[in-house]
């Protein structure tokens, strides 16, 4: 396999550098190095797998958990060297990081892309250098899928559909006319798979069930922006009774804004409460928010990709071909059992009611 060949070449080059250094020292009159020591040096380097991880940023609790999962997995005691570059939400920074990894001749590149488009050139460069690229979390939209080795992440479109279906079932169960549902959508980073899938799920639901979708405003997946956006939405649309946040950090910001405006967060929307729906469900803090009905619905998004990426790397190391696309399984959570389960595309999903027992599963 071309990529594997390049990786071995890379490691051999490191070994050659060490050996050249040893020979040079020898020339200066240093003690001769025995063959046994040469072998030890070679073995050490041939076992290390160097991974360059271009993380898109640190905008959310989900992202922190995702980075940590990579760090916890790719440890030096297991023979890995992980180089993490934080893109600070800028695609240009991520492109720079990938070019740096190519120069460093890493064995694998792992890319968590900020948005879907704009990767063709740099991925072609990685391919030309023979470095396998594993995409995690969001997807890339490239003209040629051979530009990356495989992808692991969430089905964001399914997450959006689950949320929409839950809202419909909730309205039916509570006898709420669908046209009385006035929704504001605080979107994620525009052009990110998580934003695209979740926004589309809501738009399709609004069209299908006749909800009043008042506004769609980018919230960049951050708490600060979620708060800022919610403050202005409340002024512009006093009739909002559902806020659909495309991640939990936005939801935390929106809750702050709603409560500071003297309004109540909750699911009694016909009595003036504003119901918060969200995505991620990664931390204990968020689980508490669900338990207290501050967030009534939360579609889980799994950030723990480290071991999954490792499994793909181990397959590649063994000369095998990993699946091109691997979707992770995700749960859905609610404050109560108003909607015990829901169906999307002929599959049934049960809704987990968050209790103090559920909290124990989270950090
Ligand atoms: O791409 C995954 C999304 O990105 C998560 O929902 C969000 O919290 C993160 O910033």
XYZ file of C-alpha atoms and ligand atoms in Angstrom, residues 59-60 62-63 137-138 156 194 198 221 246-247 249 279-280 301, ligand 1:
26
model
C -15.779 26.420 20.915
C -17.853 23.975 22.954
C -18.368 18.790 22.969
C -15.158 19.935 21.299
C -16.789 14.607 13.256
C -17.965 16.884 10.405
C -26.222 15.127 11.782
C -23.592 19.714 12.182
C -29.662 20.051 12.123
C -21.809 26.914 18.485
C -27.864 23.638 17.388
C -25.632 22.789 20.352
C -23.340 25.811 24.563
C -27.923 18.876 20.674
C -24.843 17.192 22.197
C -23.885 13.787 19.695
O -19.596 19.024 14.907
C -20.098 18.705 16.152
C -20.619 19.953 16.793
O -19.554 20.867 16.919
C -21.159 19.809 18.200
O -22.524 19.682 18.243
C -20.832 21.140 18.750
O -20.975 21.274 20.130
C -19.499 21.367 18.223
O -19.011 22.601 18.357
